[in-house]
Amino acid sequence: MPELEAVLEKRLIEQLCSEESQWTYRPDIKTEEDLWKNFKYILEQNNKAKLEDIPLSESEFAKVKNDISHASFYDAGKWLVGENGKVYVHVQRGNETLHLVVMNNEHIAGGTSVYEVINQYQAFKDENVAGSRDRRFDVTMLINGIPLIHIELKNKEHSYIDGYRQIKKYIAEGKFHGIFSNVQMFVVSNAVDTKYFSAARDTELNKKFLTGWIDEENIPVCDYIDFAKAVLRIPQAHEMVTKYTVLDKDKKKLLILRPYQIHAIEAMRAASKLGKSGYIWHTTGSGKTMTSYKATRNLLMDIPSVEKTIFLIDRKDLDMQTKGAFQSYADNDTIDVDDTENVTSLIKRLADDNRQMIVTTRQKMQVMISRRLKEGTKDYNKIRALKVAFVVDECHRAVTPSTKRDIERFFSNSIWFGFTGTPIFEENKYEQKGDLAQTTEELYGPCLHSYTIKEAIHDGAVLGFNVENLGPKDIKADEEEAYYQSEGHMKNVLNVILNHSPAKFGLQNGRGKTYEAMLTVESISVAQKYFDYLLKIKSGEADIKLDEDIKKALPDFPKIAITFSVSENEEASISNQEAMKEYLEYYNSIYGTSYKLDALGAYNNNLNDRLARKEKRYCDRDEQIDLVIVVDRLLTGFDAPCLSTLFIDRPPMSPQGLIQAFSRTNRLFDANKEYGQVVTFRSPVEYKKKINEALILYSRGGYGKAIAEDWETVLENFTLSLKTIRTFAPTPADALNLSKKQMKTFVRLFRDLDHDFAHLKSFSMYTPDILDSFEFSQSDYDNYAAVYKNIVEMLKKEKPEDSEDQVITDDYDLVAFSKFKVDFEYIVELLQGFVDFLHPDNADFNEVEFEHKLLELREIVKEFSEDNPSLSSILMQVLDEIEEDKTKFMGQDMAVIINQMRYTAIDKEIEKFASKWFISVDDVRYEAYNFKDGELANENKLKENADYTAYKEVTENALPKFKFNSALIRDFKESLMPVILPLIG
């Protein structure tokens, strides 16, 4: 019989409060009032001298409470970084400002740090939040009185996912407000399986980012008591929420490192203390940039003998991406990242007396050493004597053996740490050149920590690969070259990419949420042919036509770009430059840029940013790219989680080349991205062999589930799941006559069918005709899906309060629906065409055609209403007005008309909100139109401009000031924005 959750709680607290863990159990703290009282006591004890033993007054502490009650977990994280490791609150006492230390992150496991654990905290319902109820939290860990780690436990009868859902529900209800808004890390467990994740809004949480702990040898630590011993004891727990937490300014997200990242950093720290070098083998896509940032930072912060840490990378375009990531992480950190615009800047920073973390390229380093620093000068002597730690990204290619030797001879007091996802081993070593190193180990020293692709896929740190090896298997060797260079082959490739890969591009996700793909070819001339032919397809001049359903979903698909070095082929350099000029003009016309050939580097940087979509503006469809054509650029070191597919039309690459290229596709992104998709178009038998060899090499043996099931296996799975559902419920109507218990079984079986059907449709060889042999159609699936949704809703309504039945509570989304989401702009174009059709001068007008077109438009708008009812109601209103008066919009721009109607509806909602919270309409309007990714542009300004006095005068049961601000922001995000965001678009 499974242990009761109360017993699990008791055992966990006993472990946390054991001598080795250093936590103190506080059974007396059960309410928010208790928490504030305890926090106040610790704050006053740690600041006795500054307070001169005079306790904080009620008004002073009210100010403190307001200051540490944050609008988001990210904001709390920014505050907890502190200033030089100290976290402050500021209190005005008379004419003096008291800077009180809340927490000193240098005092880990000692000093002023107080470690307490509480359980069964009572989080009372909030009358201002719909559906809110009284809740009890399981276990919470406080540092200096502040809740920083929260744990929810389930017994073995339930999945840890139930704990995750519970936390998500509590966040949605606003339970993590006030002092609880400071939580940085969540832990969920059912005793035998334990995961942790960083704090985020409920809408931002993703089950894919739940992380299990592994030890230094990558052995899973699943038991909750073992997890507590490894992660939740002091100093580890304190380090998790300080030293191993990263704040990403660009995404406004709080990130906690995964265990393999932490082990790598610790291994580098241990080696550096001994003056040893080595390399880190972490599979591509597992977050090496973040690991290397923290490692480079910690080497400088933790090792006093290191004067400079230098993060060395290759190529200027990747310099920009890495530098941008580093600066985003460092913006809320206690360290500065210094980039080097040129060699002069590099010399200046190296000669500076400050201890610094520097990001630069090996090209700049080479120029500095070989040409710019003059022997015997002050700068030369000072820089050469520096004690430097080099951290090298993509170390298999960023620094060649000869280059490293040159740099190492100059910096004689240096240690080196290389990061790579594809080390060079004996099996694929460099050619022998004198006594230069041939393998990664010879170049950098021993492997300090490894985390292979097999382990990363197993842990869910990266996705597996869905590989299709297409192309004829029976071409004679002497005919291959001619066939693969033919226009017919190119047309076949493009037809597969454009018309047989909608699921790979995620077109079903809707506008702005689709995925990207990369096409890599063997030469610049081939890349140019592909791009030129794609332009013909887009202009309607080619044989290949886009499927009408695809145009309906995304009228501008495919948005394309190309990138290559104009000096890759010296003989063709002039023609390549001329071609690139044309490509730049096309890019400029689409995206409103003005790049010319002399600014090719700036173009590449902009293209990289656009592909990566890490800046908010690139989340808009107008700013996105669907397909980029490359030769070798972007195949290594480039990070774009929204890139889902790699199309390969070239001979097989080296083992490291294949894994590097594949790994552009398998970053975690959203819930629907299940695999990194790879499609090869040449020599399918040879490609399969080469891929298997590469995966075996970089998985240290068998590669487990790195490759998804092939077409034949997926077809078998679909056949079985379809047969099973038909046996259980021969028709959709039969499912409605099942018992409640049987309905739950039906839900599980249909999810299996949905998953297998979606997987089947993700293959480029899928066509609807394949279903004929099963006497099944997309329409049959849709009918089953409609019944499935009705049953799930019925079960949810009948479930007991707080039921943890996974079938009912699981937030599973169907993924095999037939229809793509209708694009709003597509409908507006149709409306414009309809209005033009009604013009008296149109000789083709007739009433029958009018009725037909009107009915067709109503059906399309009705379909659109499933995703955006607010906009659909406006579109339906337009159609109603046209039906009453065909001439009403004659000669007018329908886009302008509809936008005016949208803005009127938006203003109505904004005015209601402004009146409720006593804020100016202009302030609310500004925040509404600049609201992105769940964040306000200037939250503090909105709070400051709200007239609390006026609100209090006319509001019965008015909220206190410190609750008013958080309620205002919560209402803005949860009530106003859901209504007007669909209208804003």
mmCIF file with all atom_site columns, N, CA and C in Angstrom, residues 324-378:
data_model
loop_
_atom_site.group_PDB
_atom_site.id
_atom_site.type_symbol
_atom_site.label_atom_id
_atom_site.label_alt_id
_atom_site.label_comp_id
_atom_site.label_asym_id
_atom_site.label_entity_id
_atom_site.label_seq_id
_atom_site.pdbx_PDB_ins_code
_atom_site.Cartn_x
_atom_site.Cartn_y
_atom_site.Cartn_z
_atom_site.occupancy
_atom_site.B_iso_or_equiv
_atom_site.pdbx_formal_charge
_atom_site.auth_seq_id
_atom_site.auth_comp_id
_atom_site.auth_asym_id
_atom_site.auth_atom_id
_atom_site.pdbx_PDB_model_num
ATOM 1   N N  . GLY A 1 324 ? 25.625 38.189 -27.681 1.00 0.00 ? 324 GLY A N  1
ATOM 2   C CA . GLY A 1 324 ? 24.276 38.607 -27.316 1.00 0.00 ? 324 GLY A CA 1
ATOM 3   C C  . GLY A 1 324 ? 23.706 37.774 -26.192 1.00 0.00 ? 324 GLY A C  1
ATOM 4   N N  . ALA A 1 325 ? 23.918 36.456 -26.269 1.00 0.00 ? 325 ALA A N  1
ATOM 5   C CA . ALA A 1 325 ? 23.431 35.562 -25.206 1.00 0.00 ? 325 ALA A CA 1
ATOM 6   C C  . ALA A 1 325 ? 24.133 35.881 -23.895 1.00 0.00 ? 325 ALA A C  1
ATOM 7   N N  . PHE A 1 326 ? 25.462 36.066 -23.949 1.00 0.00 ? 326 PHE A N  1
ATOM 8   C CA . PHE A 1 326 ? 26.230 36.362 -22.737 1.00 0.00 ? 326 PHE A CA 1
ATOM 9   C C  . PHE A 1 326 ? 25.751 37.670 -22.109 1.00 0.00 ? 326 PHE A C  1
ATOM 10  N N  . GLN A 1 327 ? 25.524 38.675 -22.945 1.00 0.00 ? 327 GLN A N  1
ATOM 11  C CA . GLN A 1 327 ? 25.106 39.963 -22.397 1.00 0.00 ? 327 GLN A CA 1
ATOM 12  C C  . GLN A 1 327 ? 23.691 39.896 -21.824 1.00 0.00 ? 327 GLN A C  1
ATOM 13  N N  . SER A 1 328 ? 22.841 39.071 -22.442 1.00 0.00 ? 328 SER A N  1
ATOM 14  C CA . SER A 1 328 ? 21.497 38.879 -21.904 1.00 0.00 ? 328 SER A CA 1
ATOM 15  C C  . SER A 1 328 ? 21.551 38.225 -20.533 1.00 0.00 ? 328 SER A C  1
ATOM 16  N N  . TYR A 1 329 ? 22.458 37.250 -20.365 1.00 0.00 ? 329 TYR A N  1
ATOM 17  C CA . TYR A 1 329 ? 22.614 36.586 -19.069 1.00 0.00 ? 329 TYR A CA 1
ATOM 18  C C  . TYR A 1 329 ? 23.270 37.524 -18.048 1.00 0.00 ? 329 TYR A C  1
ATOM 19  N N  . ALA A 1 330 ? 24.265 38.299 -18.528 1.00 0.00 ? 330 ALA A N  1
ATOM 20  C CA . ALA A 1 330 ? 25.062 39.120 -17.607 1.00 0.00 ? 330 ALA A CA 1
ATOM 21  C C  . ALA A 1 330 ? 24.336 40.385 -17.162 1.00 0.00 ? 330 ALA A C  1
ATOM 22  N N  . ASP A 1 331 ? 23.297 40.777 -17.891 1.00 0.00 ? 331 ASP A N  1
ATOM 23  C CA . ASP A 1 331 ? 22.618 42.032 -17.585 1.00 0.00 ? 331 ASP A CA 1
ATOM 24  C C  . ASP A 1 331 ? 22.111 42.074 -16.146 1.00 0.00 ? 331 ASP A C  1
ATOM 25  N N  . ASN A 1 332 ? 21.675 40.932 -15.640 1.00 0.00 ? 332 ASN A N  1
ATOM 26  C CA . ASN A 1 332 ? 21.183 40.868 -14.262 1.00 0.00 ? 332 ASN A CA 1
ATOM 27  C C  . ASN A 1 332 ? 22.128 40.082 -13.366 1.00 0.00 ? 332 ASN A C  1
ATOM 28  N N  . ASP A 1 333 ? 23.403 40.064 -13.718 1.00 0.00 ? 333 ASP A N  1
ATOM 29  C CA . ASP A 1 333 ? 24.386 39.314 -12.942 1.00 0.00 ? 333 ASP A CA 1
ATOM 30  C C  . ASP A 1 333 ? 25.320 40.302 -12.258 1.00 0.00 ? 333 ASP A C  1
ATOM 31  N N  . THR A 1 334 ? 26.231 39.760 -11.464 1.00 0.00 ? 334 THR A N  1
ATOM 32  C CA . THR A 1 334 ? 27.176 40.611 -10.730 1.00 0.00 ? 334 THR A CA 1
ATOM 33  C C  . THR A 1 334 ? 28.485 40.756 -11.479 1.00 0.00 ? 334 THR A C  1
ATOM 34  N N  . ILE A 1 335 ? 28.472 40.458 -12.774 1.00 0.00 ? 335 ILE A N  1
ATOM 35  C CA . ILE A 1 335 ? 29.704 40.493 -13.557 1.00 0.00 ? 335 ILE A CA 1
ATOM 36  C C  . ILE A 1 335 ? 29.423 41.160 -14.891 1.00 0.00 ? 335 ILE A C  1
ATOM 37  N N  . ASP A 1 336 ? 30.430 41.811 -15.474 1.00 0.00 ? 336 ASP A N  1
ATOM 38  C CA . ASP A 1 336 ? 30.294 42.442 -16.780 1.00 0.00 ? 336 ASP A CA 1
ATOM 39  C C  . ASP A 1 336 ? 30.935 41.565 -17.841 1.00 0.00 ? 336 ASP A C  1
ATOM 40  N N  . VAL A 1 337 ? 30.306 41.526 -19.007 1.00 0.00 ? 337 VAL A N  1
ATOM 41  C CA . VAL A 1 337 ? 30.885 40.830 -20.153 1.00 0.00 ? 337 VAL A CA 1
ATOM 42  C C  . VAL A 1 337 ? 31.428 41.890 -21.092 1.00 0.00 ? 337 VAL A C  1
ATOM 43  N N  . ASP A 1 338 ? 32.702 41.801 -21.410 1.00 0.00 ? 338 ASP A N  1
ATOM 44  C CA . ASP A 1 338 ? 33.330 42.765 -22.307 1.00 0.00 ? 338 ASP A CA 1
ATOM 45  C C  . ASP A 1 338 ? 33.543 42.116 -23.663 1.00 0.00 ? 338 ASP A C  1
ATOM 46  N N  . ASP A 1 339 ? 32.888 42.686 -24.681 1.00 0.00 ? 339 ASP A N  1
ATOM 47  C CA . ASP A 1 339 ? 33.126 42.167 -26.018 1.00 0.00 ? 339 ASP A CA 1
ATOM 48  C C  . ASP A 1 339 ? 34.209 42.997 -26.692 1.00 0.00 ? 339 ASP A C  1
ATOM 49  N N  . THR A 1 340 ? 34.756 42.473 -27.758 1.00 0.00 ? 340 THR A N  1
ATOM 50  C CA . THR A 1 340 ? 35.850 43.165 -28.441 1.00 0.00 ? 340 THR A CA 1
ATOM 51  C C  . THR A 1 340 ? 35.437 43.441 -29.878 1.00 0.00 ? 340 THR A C  1
ATOM 52  N N  . GLU A 1 341 ? 35.177 44.724 -30.173 1.00 0.00 ? 341 GLU A N  1
ATOM 53  C CA . GLU A 1 341 ? 34.754 45.086 -31.521 1.00 0.00 ? 341 GLU A CA 1
ATOM 54  C C  . GLU A 1 341 ? 35.886 44.916 -32.522 1.00 0.00 ? 341 GLU A C  1
ATOM 55  N N  . ASN A 1 342 ? 37.118 45.112 -32.059 1.00 0.00 ? 342 ASN A N  1
ATOM 56  C CA . ASN A 1 342 ? 38.277 44.999 -32.950 1.00 0.00 ? 342 ASN A CA 1
ATOM 57  C C  . ASN A 1 342 ? 39.504 44.632 -32.120 1.00 0.00 ? 342 ASN A C  1
ATOM 58  N N  . VAL A 1 343 ? 40.645 44.516 -32.786 1.00 0.00 ? 343 VAL A N  1
ATOM 59  C CA . VAL A 1 343 ? 41.869 44.092 -32.103 1.00 0.00 ? 343 VAL A CA 1
ATOM 60  C C  . VAL A 1 343 ? 42.313 45.142 -31.084 1.00 0.00 ? 343 VAL A C  1
ATOM 61  N N  . THR A 1 344 ? 42.149 46.422 -31.412 1.00 0.00 ? 344 THR A N  1
ATOM 62  C CA . THR A 1 344 ? 42.517 47.487 -30.470 1.00 0.00 ? 344 THR A CA 1
ATOM 63  C C  . THR A 1 344 ? 41.720 47.354 -29.176 1.00 0.00 ? 344 THR A C  1
ATOM 64  N N  . SER A 1 345 ? 40.437 47.075 -29.324 1.00 0.00 ? 345 SER A N  1
ATOM 65  C CA . SER A 1 345 ? 39.572 46.876 -28.156 1.00 0.00 ? 345 SER A CA 1
ATOM 66  C C  . SER A 1 345 ? 40.033 45.680 -27.334 1.00 0.00 ? 345 SER A C  1
ATOM 67  N N  . LEU A 1 346 ? 40.458 44.614 -28.007 1.00 0.00 ? 346 LEU A N  1
ATOM 68  C CA . LEU A 1 346 ? 40.940 43.418 -27.303 1.00 0.00 ? 346 LEU A CA 1
ATOM 69  C C  . LEU A 1 346 ? 42.190 43.744 -26.486 1.00 0.00 ? 346 LEU A C  1
ATOM 70  N N  . ILE A 1 347 ? 43.130 44.461 -27.092 1.00 0.00 ? 347 ILE A N  1
ATOM 71  C CA . ILE A 1 347 ? 44.365 44.838 -26.387 1.00 0.00 ? 347 ILE A CA 1
ATOM 72  C C  . ILE A 1 347 ? 44.039 45.701 -25.170 1.00 0.00 ? 347 ILE A C  1
ATOM 73  N N  . LYS A 1 348 ? 43.129 46.655 -25.355 1.00 0.00 ? 348 LYS A N  1
ATOM 74  C CA . LYS A 1 348 ? 42.755 47.559 -24.268 1.00 0.00 ? 348 LYS A CA 1
ATOM 75  C C  . LYS A 1 348 ? 42.184 46.788 -23.080 1.00 0.00 ? 348 LYS A C  1
ATOM 76  N N  . ARG A 1 349 ? 41.328 45.825 -23.350 1.00 0.00 ? 349 ARG A N  1
ATOM 77  C CA . ARG A 1 349 ? 40.694 45.070 -22.270 1.00 0.00 ? 349 ARG A CA 1
ATOM 78  C C  . ARG A 1 349 ? 41.671 44.125 -21.584 1.00 0.00 ? 349 ARG A C  1
ATOM 79  N N  . LEU A 1 350 ? 42.575 43.555 -22.348 1.00 0.00 ? 350 LEU A N  1
ATOM 80  C CA . LEU A 1 350 ? 43.568 42.663 -21.740 1.00 0.00 ? 350 LEU A CA 1
ATOM 81  C C  . LEU A 1 350 ? 44.564 43.447 -20.881 1.00 0.00 ? 350 LEU A C  1
ATOM 82  N N  . ALA A 1 351 ? 44.875 44.667 -21.308 1.00 0.00 ? 351 ALA A N  1
ATOM 83  C CA . ALA A 1 351 ? 45.844 45.477 -20.566 1.00 0.00 ? 351 ALA A CA 1
ATOM 84  C C  . ALA A 1 351 ? 45.216 46.168 -19.353 1.00 0.00 ? 351 ALA A C  1
ATOM 85  N N  . ASP A 1 352 ? 43.895 46.188 -19.297 1.00 0.00 ? 352 ASP A N  1
ATOM 86  C CA . ASP A 1 352 ? 43.174 46.793 -18.172 1.00 0.00 ? 352 ASP A CA 1
ATOM 87  C C  . ASP A 1 352 ? 43.483 46.033 -16.880 1.00 0.00 ? 352 ASP A C  1
ATOM 88  N N  . ASP A 1 353 ? 43.552 46.757 -15.762 1.00 0.00 ? 353 ASP A N  1
ATOM 89  C CA . ASP A 1 353 ? 43.861 46.114 -14.476 1.00 0.00 ? 353 ASP A CA 1
ATOM 90  C C  . ASP A 1 353 ? 42.683 45.328 -13.901 1.00 0.00 ? 353 ASP A C  1
ATOM 91  N N  . ASN A 1 354 ? 41.477 45.611 -14.374 1.00 0.00 ? 354 ASN A N  1
ATOM 92  C CA . ASN A 1 354 ? 40.299 44.935 -13.819 1.00 0.00 ? 354 ASN A CA 1
ATOM 93  C C  . ASN A 1 354 ? 40.256 43.460 -14.221 1.00 0.00 ? 354 ASN A C  1
ATOM 94  N N  . ARG A 1 355 ? 39.755 42.635 -13.302 1.00 0.00 ? 355 ARG A N  1
ATOM 95  C CA . ARG A 1 355 ? 39.504 41.233 -13.635 1.00 0.00 ? 355 ARG A CA 1
ATOM 96  C C  . ARG A 1 355 ? 38.241 41.191 -14.490 1.00 0.00 ? 355 ARG A C  1
ATOM 97  N N  . GLN A 1 356 ? 38.350 40.582 -15.656 1.00 0.00 ? 356 GLN A N  1
ATOM 98  C CA . GLN A 1 356 ? 37.253 40.674 -16.619 1.00 0.00 ? 356 GLN A CA 1
ATOM 99  C C  . GLN A 1 356 ? 36.972 39.340 -17.297 1.00 0.00 ? 356 GLN A C  1
ATOM 100 N N  . MET A 1 357 ? 35.740 39.238 -17.801 1.00 0.00 ? 357 MET A N  1
ATOM 101 C CA . MET A 1 357 ? 35.348 38.145 -18.673 1.00 0.00 ? 357 MET A CA 1
ATOM 102 C C  . MET A 1 357 ? 35.220 38.729 -20.079 1.00 0.00 ? 357 MET A C  1
ATOM 103 N N  . ILE A 1 358 ? 35.990 38.216 -20.998 1.00 0.00 ? 358 ILE A N  1
ATOM 104 C CA . ILE A 1 358 ? 36.082 38.794 -22.340 1.00 0.00 ? 358 ILE A CA 1
ATOM 105 C C  . ILE A 1 358 ? 35.581 37.782 -23.368 1.00 0.00 ? 358 ILE A C  1
ATOM 106 N N  . VAL A 1 359 ? 34.753 38.257 -24.302 1.00 0.00 ? 359 VAL A N  1
ATOM 107 C CA . VAL A 1 359 ? 34.315 37.427 -25.428 1.00 0.00 ? 359 VAL A CA 1
ATOM 108 C C  . VAL A 1 359 ? 35.010 37.941 -26.677 1.00 0.00 ? 359 VAL A C  1
ATOM 109 N N  . THR A 1 360 ? 35.729 37.069 -27.365 1.00 0.00 ? 360 THR A N  1
ATOM 110 C CA . THR A 1 360 ? 36.417 37.486 -28.583 1.00 0.00 ? 360 THR A CA 1
ATOM 111 C C  . THR A 1 360 ? 36.562 36.304 -29.529 1.00 0.00 ? 360 THR A C  1
ATOM 112 N N  . THR A 1 361 ? 36.992 36.604 -30.749 1.00 0.00 ? 361 THR A N  1
ATOM 113 C CA . THR A 1 361 ? 37.198 35.536 -31.734 1.00 0.00 ? 361 THR A CA 1
ATOM 114 C C  . THR A 1 361 ? 38.668 35.156 -31.794 1.00 0.00 ? 361 THR A C  1
ATOM 115 N N  . ARG A 1 362 ? 38.916 33.939 -32.227 1.00 0.00 ? 362 ARG A N  1
ATOM 116 C CA . ARG A 1 362 ? 40.316 33.507 -32.335 1.00 0.00 ? 362 ARG A CA 1
ATOM 117 C C  . ARG A 1 362 ? 41.020 34.290 -33.446 1.00 0.00 ? 362 ARG A C  1
ATOM 118 N N  . GLN A 1 363 ? 40.262 34.802 -34.449 1.00 0.00 ? 363 GLN A N  1
ATOM 119 C CA . GLN A 1 363 ? 40.899 35.602 -35.494 1.00 0.00 ? 363 GLN A CA 1
ATOM 120 C C  . GLN A 1 363 ? 41.502 36.879 -34.914 1.00 0.00 ? 363 GLN A C  1
ATOM 121 N N  . LYS A 1 364 ? 40.757 37.556 -34.023 1.00 0.00 ? 364 LYS A N  1
ATOM 122 C CA . LYS A 1 364 ? 41.281 38.773 -33.389 1.00 0.00 ? 364 LYS A CA 1
ATOM 123 C C  . LYS A 1 364 ? 42.482 38.446 -32.518 1.00 0.00 ? 364 LYS A C  1
ATOM 124 N N  . MET A 1 365 ? 42.396 37.323 -31.814 1.00 0.00 ? 365 MET A N  1
ATOM 125 C CA . MET A 1 365 ? 43.501 36.909 -30.952 1.00 0.00 ? 365 MET A CA 1
ATOM 126 C C  . MET A 1 365 ? 44.760 36.645 -31.778 1.00 0.00 ? 365 MET A C  1
ATOM 127 N N  . GLN A 1 366 ? 44.597 36.000 -32.935 1.00 0.00 ? 366 GLN A N  1
ATOM 128 C CA . GLN A 1 366 ? 45.744 35.702 -33.798 1.00 0.00 ? 366 GLN A CA 1
ATOM 129 C C  . GLN A 1 366 ? 46.390 36.980 -34.323 1.00 0.00 ? 366 GLN A C  1
ATOM 130 N N  . VAL A 1 367 ? 45.542 37.923 -34.758 1.00 0.00 ? 367 VAL A N  1
ATOM 131 C CA . VAL A 1 367 ? 46.071 39.186 -35.285 1.00 0.00 ? 367 VAL A CA 1
ATOM 132 C C  . VAL A 1 367 ? 46.817 39.935 -34.194 1.00 0.00 ? 367 VAL A C  1
ATOM 133 N N  . MET A 1 368 ? 46.262 39.955 -32.986 1.00 0.00 ? 368 MET A N  1
ATOM 134 C CA . MET A 1 368 ? 46.909 40.649 -31.870 1.00 0.00 ? 368 MET A CA 1
ATOM 135 C C  . MET A 1 368 ? 48.298 40.075 -31.611 1.00 0.00 ? 368 MET A C  1
ATOM 136 N N  . ILE A 1 369 ? 48.392 38.757 -31.567 1.00 0.00 ? 369 ILE A N  1
ATOM 137 C CA . ILE A 1 369 ? 49.662 38.105 -31.226 1.00 0.00 ? 369 ILE A CA 1
ATOM 138 C C  . ILE A 1 369 ? 50.679 38.229 -32.354 1.00 0.00 ? 369 ILE A C  1
ATOM 139 N N  . SER A 1 370 ? 50.219 38.051 -33.588 1.00 0.00 ? 370 SER A N  1
ATOM 140 C CA . SER A 1 370 ? 51.166 37.981 -34.706 1.00 0.00 ? 370 SER A CA 1
ATOM 141 C C  . SER A 1 370 ? 51.557 39.335 -35.276 1.00 0.00 ? 370 SER A C  1
ATOM 142 N N  . ARG A 1 371 ? 50.661 40.347 -35.165 1.00 0.00 ? 371 ARG A N  1
ATOM 143 C CA . ARG A 1 371 ? 50.963 41.593 -35.868 1.00 0.00 ? 371 ARG A CA 1
ATOM 144 C C  . ARG A 1 371 ? 50.857 42.864 -35.033 1.00 0.00 ? 371 ARG A C  1
ATOM 145 N N  . ARG A 1 372 ? 50.018 42.874 -34.006 1.00 0.00 ? 372 ARG A N  1
ATOM 146 C CA . ARG A 1 372 ? 49.722 44.139 -33.347 1.00 0.00 ? 372 ARG A CA 1
ATOM 147 C C  . ARG A 1 372 ? 50.533 44.407 -32.090 1.00 0.00 ? 372 ARG A C  1
ATOM 148 N N  . LEU A 1 373 ? 50.839 43.377 -31.328 1.00 0.00 ? 373 LEU A N  1
ATOM 149 C CA . LEU A 1 373 ? 51.610 43.596 -30.100 1.00 0.00 ? 373 LEU A CA 1
ATOM 150 C C  . LEU A 1 373 ? 53.106 43.554 -30.397 1.00 0.00 ? 373 LEU A C  1
ATOM 151 N N  . LYS A 1 374 ? 53.796 44.618 -30.083 1.00 0.00 ? 374 LYS A N  1
ATOM 152 C CA . LYS A 1 374 ? 55.237 44.693 -30.338 1.00 0.00 ? 374 LYS A CA 1
ATOM 153 C C  . LYS A 1 374 ? 56.003 44.208 -29.111 1.00 0.00 ? 374 LYS A C  1
ATOM 154 N N  . GLU A 1 375 ? 56.914 43.293 -29.344 1.00 0.00 ? 375 GLU A N  1
ATOM 155 C CA . GLU A 1 375 ? 57.689 42.701 -28.247 1.00 0.00 ? 375 GLU A CA 1
ATOM 156 C C  . GLU A 1 375 ? 58.461 43.782 -27.496 1.00 0.00 ? 375 GLU A C  1
ATOM 157 N N  . GLY A 1 376 ? 58.423 43.699 -26.167 1.00 0.00 ? 376 GLY A N  1
ATOM 158 C CA . GLY A 1 376 ? 59.167 44.634 -25.330 1.00 0.00 ? 376 GLY A CA 1
ATOM 159 C C  . GLY A 1 376 ? 58.370 45.837 -24.891 1.00 0.00 ? 376 GLY A C  1
ATOM 160 N N  . THR A 1 377 ? 57.186 46.069 -25.498 1.00 0.00 ? 377 THR A N  1
ATOM 161 C CA . THR A 1 377 ? 56.365 47.208 -25.077 1.00 0.00 ? 377 THR A CA 1
ATOM 162 C C  . THR A 1 377 ? 55.663 46.884 -23.760 1.00 0.00 ? 377 THR A C  1
ATOM 163 N N  . LYS A 1 378 ? 55.137 47.943 -23.120 1.00 0.00 ? 378 LYS A N  1
ATOM 164 C CA . LYS A 1 378 ? 54.459 47.768 -21.834 1.00 0.00 ? 378 LYS A CA 1
ATOM 165 C C  . LYS A 1 378 ? 53.254 46.834 -21.966 1.00 0.00 ? 378 LYS A C  1
#
